[in-house]
Short mmCIF file of C-alpha atoms in Angstrom, two decimals:
data_model
loop_
_atom_site.label_atom_id
_atom_site.label_comp_id
_atom_site.label_asym_id
_atom_site.label_seq_id
_atom_site.Cartn_x
_atom_site.Cartn_y
_atom_site.Cartn_z
CA UNK A 17 0.00 0.00 0.00
CA UNK A 18 1.42 3.35 -1.09
CA UNK A 19 0.70 6.85 0.14
CA UNK A 20 1.13 9.48 -2.56
CA UNK A 21 3.26 12.27 -1.06
CA UNK A 22 6.14 14.28 -2.51
CA UNK A 23 8.49 13.99 0.48
CA UNK A 24 9.16 11.79 3.45
CA UNK A 25 8.58 13.74 6.70
CA UNK A 26 11.09 11.74 8.71
CA UNK A 27 14.53 10.39 7.91
CA UNK A 28 15.11 6.73 7.14
CA UNK A 29 18.35 4.80 7.39
CA UNK A 30 19.03 3.25 3.99
CA UNK A 31 18.87 0.68 2.62
CA UNK A 32 15.24 0.14 3.60
CA UNK A 33 12.70 -2.40 2.38
CA UNK A 34 9.44 -0.37 2.29
CA UNK A 35 5.82 -1.41 2.54
CA UNK A 36 4.27 -0.81 5.98
CA UNK A 37 0.78 -2.18 5.25
CA UNK A 38 -0.01 -5.71 4.14
CA UNK A 39 -2.76 -8.30 3.84
CA UNK A 40 -2.29 -11.87 2.69
CA UNK A 41 -2.29 -15.54 3.54
CA UNK A 42 -0.21 -17.29 6.18
CA UNK A 43 2.30 -19.72 4.67
CA UNK A 44 4.01 -21.16 7.74
CA UNK A 45 4.46 -20.51 11.46
CA UNK A 46 5.35 -22.39 14.62
CA UNK A 47 2.83 -23.62 17.17
CA UNK A 48 3.50 -20.88 19.73
CA UNK A 49 3.02 -18.12 17.16
CA UNK A 50 -0.13 -19.81 15.86
CA UNK A 51 -1.59 -19.64 19.36
CA UNK A 52 -0.51 -16.04 19.81
CA UNK A 53 -1.99 -14.94 16.48
CA UNK A 54 -4.98 -17.32 16.56
CA UNK A 55 -4.11 -18.14 12.96
CA UNK A 56 -2.63 -20.96 10.94
CA UNK A 57 -1.43 -21.76 7.42
CA UNK A 58 -3.96 -20.65 4.83
CA UNK A 59 -5.65 -18.07 7.06
CA UNK A 60 -5.91 -14.55 5.67
CA UNK A 61 -4.44 -11.88 7.95
CA UNK A 62 -3.30 -8.30 8.22
CA UNK A 63 -0.65 -6.92 10.55
CA UNK A 64 -0.25 -3.73 12.55
CA UNK A 65 2.55 -1.41 11.45
CA UNK A 66 4.24 -1.07 14.85
CA UNK A 67 5.53 -3.77 17.16
CA UNK A 68 6.09 -2.55 20.71
CA UNK A 69 9.08 -3.56 22.82
CA UNK A 70 6.84 -5.52 25.21
CA UNK A 71 8.70 -4.29 28.30
CA UNK A 72 8.06 -0.57 28.85
CA UNK A 73 5.25 1.07 30.84
CA UNK A 74 3.21 1.49 27.66
CA UNK A 75 3.48 -2.11 26.49
CA UNK A 76 3.06 -3.91 29.82
CA UNK A 77 -0.50 -4.68 30.94
CA UNK A 78 -1.12 -5.74 34.53
CA UNK A 79 -4.59 -7.04 33.70
CA UNK A 80 -6.14 -8.28 30.43
CA UNK A 81 -8.78 -5.56 30.76
CA UNK A 82 -6.21 -2.75 31.00
CA UNK A 83 -6.31 -0.36 28.02
CA UNK A 84 -3.83 -0.93 25.21
CA UNK A 85 -1.23 1.84 25.13
CA UNK A 86 1.51 -0.03 23.27
CA UNK A 87 1.20 2.42 20.36
CA UNK A 88 2.98 4.95 22.61
CA UNK A 89 6.08 2.76 22.98
CA UNK A 90 9.23 4.76 22.22
CA UNK A 91 11.25 1.65 21.31
CA UNK A 92 8.80 0.10 18.89
CA UNK A 93 9.78 -1.29 15.49
CA UNK A 94 7.89 -0.49 12.31
CA UNK A 95 7.23 -2.57 9.22
CA UNK A 96 8.74 -0.98 6.16
CA UNK A 97 11.43 0.93 8.03
CA UNK A 98 12.94 -0.85 11.06
CA UNK A 99 11.74 -4.20 9.70
CA UNK A 100 11.44 -5.41 6.09
CA UNK A 101 8.15 -4.30 4.58
CA UNK A 102 5.52 -5.75 2.30
CA UNK A 103 6.79 -4.76 -1.14
CA UNK A 104 7.86 -8.36 -1.75
CA UNK A 105 6.41 -11.73 -2.68
CA UNK A 106 6.92 -12.96 0.88
CA UNK A 107 6.80 -11.07 4.19
CA UNK A 108 8.40 -12.51 7.32
CA UNK A 109 6.84 -11.26 10.57
CA UNK A 110 8.36 -11.76 14.03
CA UNK A 111 6.24 -13.76 16.50
CA UNK A 112 5.56 -10.63 18.57
CA UNK A 113 3.86 -8.90 15.62
CA UNK A 114 0.23 -7.93 16.16
CA UNK A 115 -1.69 -9.93 13.57
CA UNK A 116 -5.43 -9.95 12.90
CA UNK A 117 -7.47 -12.41 10.88
CA UNK A 118 -9.60 -11.03 8.06
CA UNK A 119 -12.83 -12.51 6.65
CA UNK A 120 -12.55 -14.78 3.62
CA UNK A 121 -14.93 -12.58 1.64
CA UNK A 122 -13.01 -9.32 2.25
CA UNK A 123 -10.94 -8.53 -0.88
CA UNK A 124 -7.24 -7.92 -0.42
CA UNK A 125 -7.66 -4.42 -1.88
CA UNK A 126 -9.96 -3.66 1.07
CA UNK A 127 -8.13 -5.68 3.74
CA UNK A 128 -4.90 -3.78 3.12
CA UNK A 129 -6.74 -0.64 4.27
CA UNK A 130 -7.18 -2.06 7.77
CA UNK A 131 -4.33 0.04 9.15
CA UNK A 132 -5.52 3.48 7.90
CA UNK A 133 -9.07 2.48 8.83
CA UNK A 134 -7.91 1.61 12.35
CA UNK A 135 -6.11 4.95 12.61
CA UNK A 136 -9.37 6.60 11.56
CA UNK A 137 -11.34 4.74 14.23
CA UNK A 138 -8.85 5.88 16.87
CA UNK A 139 -9.03 9.50 15.67
CA UNK A 140 -12.84 9.46 15.72
CA UNK A 141 -12.82 8.09 19.26
CA UNK A 142 -10.43 10.85 20.29
CA UNK A 143 -12.79 13.45 18.79
CA UNK A 144 -15.63 12.36 21.13
CA UNK A 145 -18.29 13.16 18.54
CA UNK A 146 -21.84 13.94 19.66
CA UNK A 147 -25.14 13.74 17.79
CA UNK A 148 -25.53 17.52 17.49
CA UNK A 149 -21.96 18.17 16.41
CA UNK A 150 -20.66 19.68 13.21
CA UNK A 151 -17.40 17.86 12.42
CA UNK A 152 -14.74 18.90 9.90
CA UNK A 153 -12.31 16.43 8.35
CA UNK A 154 -9.25 17.87 6.59
CA UNK A 155 -6.88 15.82 4.46
CA UNK A 156 -9.00 13.45 2.38
CA UNK A 157 -6.26 10.93 1.78
CA UNK A 158 -6.51 7.35 2.99
CA UNK A 159 -6.95 8.10 6.70
CA UNK A 160 -9.20 11.12 6.13
CA UNK A 161 -11.35 9.10 3.73
CA UNK A 162 -11.65 6.34 6.33
CA UNK A 163 -12.59 8.95 8.96
CA UNK A 164 -15.53 10.03 6.79
CA UNK A 165 -16.78 6.44 6.71
CA UNK A 166 -16.16 5.97 10.42
CA UNK A 167 -18.36 8.98 11.24
CA UNK A 168 -21.47 7.33 9.76
CA UNK A 169 -24.22 6.21 12.12
CA UNK A 170 -23.70 2.43 11.86
CA UNK A 171 -19.95 2.84 12.15
CA UNK A 172 -20.26 5.09 15.19
CA UNK A 173 -22.38 2.54 17.04
CA UNK A 174 -19.73 -0.11 16.45
CA UNK A 175 -16.92 2.26 17.44
CA UNK A 176 -18.76 3.18 20.64
CA UNK A 177 -19.45 -0.43 21.58
CA UNK A 178 -15.84 -1.53 21.01
CA UNK A 179 -14.06 1.46 22.58
CA UNK A 180 -11.52 1.03 25.34
CA UNK A 181 -11.88 2.35 28.87
CA UNK A 182 -9.39 5.12 28.06
CA UNK A 183 -11.50 6.33 25.13
CA UNK A 184 -14.69 6.28 27.20
CA UNK A 185 -12.97 8.35 29.86
CA UNK A 186 -12.12 10.95 27.22
CA UNK A 187 -15.80 11.36 26.36
CA UNK A 188 -17.99 11.82 29.44
CA UNK A 189 -21.00 12.51 27.17
CA UNK A 190 -20.93 8.94 25.90
CA UNK A 191 -19.99 9.73 22.29
CA UNK A 192 -20.50 7.15 19.62
CA UNK A 193 -23.16 9.12 17.75
CA UNK A 194 -23.16 10.17 14.12
CA UNK A 195 -22.64 13.95 13.92
CA UNK A 196 -25.32 16.28 12.63
CA UNK A 197 -23.10 17.51 9.80
CA UNK A 198 -19.84 16.21 8.30
CA UNK A 199 -17.76 18.77 6.41
CA UNK A 200 -14.69 17.98 4.31
CA UNK A 201 -12.00 20.65 4.14
CA UNK A 202 -10.41 20.23 0.69
CA UNK A 203 -8.15 21.99 -1.80
CA UNK A 204 -9.61 20.75 -5.10
CA UNK A 205 -12.93 20.02 -6.76
CA UNK A 206 -11.85 16.40 -7.30
CA UNK A 207 -11.30 15.83 -3.59
CA UNK A 208 -14.59 17.57 -2.79
CA UNK A 209 -16.42 15.15 -5.07
CA UNK A 210 -14.63 12.17 -3.56
CA UNK A 211 -15.39 13.38 -0.03
CA UNK A 212 -19.11 13.64 -0.76
CA UNK A 213 -19.09 10.12 -2.18
CA UNK A 214 -17.45 8.94 1.04
CA UNK A 215 -20.12 10.52 3.24
CA UNK A 216 -19.39 14.23 3.67
CA UNK A 217 -22.48 16.45 3.74
CA UNK A 218 -20.54 19.47 2.48
CA UNK A 219 -17.08 20.43 1.27
CA UNK A 220 -15.25 23.72 1.77
CA UNK A 221 -12.33 24.90 -0.38
CA UNK A 222 -9.67 25.90 2.13
CA UNK A 223 -7.73 27.88 -0.48
CA UNK A 224 -10.43 30.58 -0.35
CA UNK A 225 -9.70 33.56 1.86
CA UNK A 226 -13.11 33.27 3.53
CA UNK A 227 -12.86 29.54 4.32
CA UNK A 228 -13.05 30.10 8.09
CA UNK A 229 -16.20 32.20 7.71
CA UNK A 230 -17.79 29.55 5.49
CA UNK A 231 -17.00 26.85 8.03
CA UNK A 232 -18.50 28.92 10.84
CA UNK A 233 -21.62 29.54 8.77
CA UNK A 234 -22.10 25.79 8.29
CA UNK A 235 -22.23 25.50 12.09
CA UNK A 236 -24.79 28.17 12.88
CA UNK A 237 -22.21 30.93 13.10
CA UNK A 238 -20.43 29.37 16.09
CA UNK A 239 -17.97 27.19 14.22
CA UNK A 240 -17.47 23.42 14.06
CA UNK A 241 -17.59 21.42 17.28
CA UNK A 242 -14.80 19.04 16.29
CA UNK A 243 -12.08 18.95 13.65
CA UNK A 244 -10.10 15.85 12.67
CA UNK A 245 -6.94 16.98 10.87
CA UNK A 246 -5.37 14.28 8.70
CA UNK A 247 -3.45 16.25 6.08
CA UNK A 248 -0.22 17.06 7.88
CA UNK A 249 -0.54 20.60 6.52
CA UNK A 250 0.30 23.24 9.15
CA UNK A 251 -2.11 25.65 7.45
CA UNK A 252 -4.95 23.22 8.09
CA UNK A 253 -4.13 23.11 11.80
CA UNK A 254 -4.04 26.90 11.91
CA UNK A 255 -7.38 27.15 10.08
CA UNK A 256 -8.90 24.70 12.53
CA UNK A 257 -8.01 26.87 15.54
CA UNK A 258 -9.50 29.89 13.78
CA UNK A 259 -12.75 28.21 12.72
CA UNK A 260 -13.56 25.92 15.66
CA UNK A 261 -16.29 26.92 18.07
CA UNK A 262 -15.35 27.85 21.64
CA UNK A 263 -14.91 24.62 23.56
CA UNK A 264 -14.24 22.73 20.33
CA UNK A 265 -12.00 19.70 19.91
CA UNK A 266 -9.08 19.44 17.50
CA UNK A 267 -7.63 15.99 16.80
CA UNK A 268 -4.30 15.92 14.96
CA UNK A 269 -3.44 12.68 13.19
CA UNK A 270 -1.40 13.93 10.23
CA UNK A 271 2.38 13.79 9.94
CA UNK A 272 3.68 17.35 9.69
CA UNK A 273 6.58 18.23 7.44
CA UNK A 274 6.86 21.79 8.74
CA UNK A 275 6.25 23.56 12.04
CA UNK A 276 2.83 25.11 12.44
CA UNK A 277 2.33 28.71 13.52
CA UNK A 278 -0.62 28.70 15.93
CA UNK A 279 -2.16 31.55 17.90
CA UNK A 280 -2.20 29.93 21.33
CA UNK A 281 -4.45 32.69 22.63
CA UNK A 282 -7.18 31.24 20.40
CA UNK A 283 -6.56 27.83 21.90
CA UNK A 284 -6.44 28.89 25.54
CA UNK A 285 -7.66 32.39 26.39
CA UNK A 286 -10.33 32.99 23.77
CA UNK A 287 -11.78 29.55 22.95
CA UNK A 288 -10.57 26.95 25.48
CA UNK A 289 -10.00 24.43 22.71
CA UNK A 290 -9.17 20.82 23.45
CA UNK A 291 -6.22 19.69 21.28
CA UNK A 292 -5.55 15.96 21.11
CA UNK A 293 -3.09 13.84 19.21
CA UNK A 294 -4.01 10.56 17.55
CA UNK A 295 -1.18 8.11 16.88
CA UNK A 296 -1.67 4.74 15.22
CA UNK A 297 -4.54 2.56 16.37
CA UNK A 298 -4.68 0.88 19.79
CA UNK A 299 -7.51 -1.67 20.08
CA UNK A 300 -8.97 -0.53 16.75
CA UNK A 301 -7.95 -3.15 14.17
CA UNK A 302 -10.85 -5.59 14.74
CA UNK A 303 -13.31 -2.71 14.53
CA UNK A 304 -11.66 -1.42 11.35
CA UNK A 305 -11.86 -4.84 9.70
CA UNK A 306 -15.58 -5.04 10.53
CA UNK A 307 -16.18 -1.56 9.08
CA UNK A 308 -14.42 -2.54 5.85
CA UNK A 309 -16.23 -5.88 5.64
CA UNK A 310 -19.60 -4.23 6.24
CA UNK A 311 -19.01 -1.48 3.68
CA UNK A 312 -19.21 1.45 6.12
CA UNK A 313 -15.76 2.34 4.80
CA UNK A 314 -15.91 1.96 1.01
CA UNK A 315 -12.48 0.64 0.05
CA UNK A 316 -13.20 0.99 -3.68
CA UNK A 317 -13.17 4.78 -3.29
CA UNK A 318 -9.86 4.75 -1.40
CA UNK A 319 -7.64 2.03 -2.90
CA UNK A 320 -7.99 3.69 -6.28
CA UNK A 321 -5.03 2.24 -8.19
CA UNK A 322 -3.70 -1.31 -8.48
CA UNK A 323 -0.15 -2.19 -9.57
CA UNK A 324 1.76 -5.42 -9.95
CA UNK A 325 4.96 -5.74 -7.95
CA UNK A 326 6.99 -5.31 -11.14
CA UNK A 327 5.30 -1.91 -11.62
CA UNK A 328 6.45 -0.61 -8.23
CA UNK A 329 8.72 2.14 -9.66
CA UNK A 330 5.79 3.59 -11.63
CA UNK A 331 3.51 3.33 -8.60
CA UNK A 332 6.01 5.28 -6.52
CA UNK A 333 6.18 8.07 -9.09
CA UNK A 334 2.57 9.22 -9.65
CA UNK A 335 1.56 12.06 -11.89
CA UNK A 336 1.99 15.34 -9.94
CA UNK A 337 -1.33 16.92 -9.00
CA UNK A 338 -3.39 13.80 -9.78
CA UNK A 339 -6.17 14.34 -7.24
CA UNK A 340 -7.98 11.16 -8.34
CA UNK A 341 -5.34 9.06 -6.58
CA UNK A 342 -5.71 8.28 -2.90
CA UNK A 343 -3.99 4.95 -2.36
CA UNK A 344 -2.32 2.45 -4.66
CA UNK A 345 -2.17 -1.17 -3.65
CA UNK A 346 0.57 -3.50 -4.84
CA UNK A 347 -0.77 -6.90 -5.89
CA UNK A 348 2.19 -9.25 -5.42
CA UNK A 349 0.11 -12.21 -6.64
CA UNK A 350 -0.58 -10.74 -10.07
CA UNK A 351 -3.98 -11.78 -11.39
CA UNK A 352 -4.57 -14.60 -8.91
CA UNK A 353 -8.02 -14.37 -7.27
CA UNK A 354 -8.53 -13.69 -3.58
#
């Protein structure tokens, strides 16, 4: 699975074998790993990107019911950077990898979206959305597109029912309700059209000078109640602080290539905004797989381009400005059926 972006935001030590997201069939594993993964040869699975160290305060759980915070591990390893990734005919995973089975009827082109869908579920939980809320989503790439699907009513009920104790503590109102209005913050007509197809009620062009006013008008003049920022664009984070209603919630789940200039008086003194980060996807993979399998997140609108493994160089060099592309998936099996 490939994200189309012109630059890497963080440095990598080369050589690196990329490909952080994968879905496929198990070929072989030992008995202990089979028990750990609840999977065996022939089962179809997907794997989480990060593998925690298993020893630190974030990885260790005193009780099985304790919330999962392993995504906060500072010594974790990542597929496609610290570990060999999925751009290969075979992928070897260590036994401590976090692996999830996927339904037999879920196509690989959808199953490979489990990781961005899980990130979206986590971001939506962090946003603590209520039934009367106006919610803005900026950055309609893979994660932002999955966020739009995760905000739908059926998806929100599932997200609420499968949330961890930590997420419930973040939302004393209960959360888990579809918002009154979903707005996509976009920079092109093509992304606006795609956002509406994915479930947005409205789309606002953030390149307009009056974008903040338009966003406030869509929320009764007060401004949006919540904003989930997935673009990694510092200007989007700045616009969010300007447009959000007093008491609003800003969830940041993009990867930022540049430092953002934010008026902290808007955040604290004038609006008392709640700013939250969202990193990876603790406890969210099973929910994400169910959302993809049930169609709440429409993978066909997100995994827009398919390439064979031999076409990887072309897949990594998309046409600049092609707004029709969200994600490309690399089919290492060629034309073999699922």
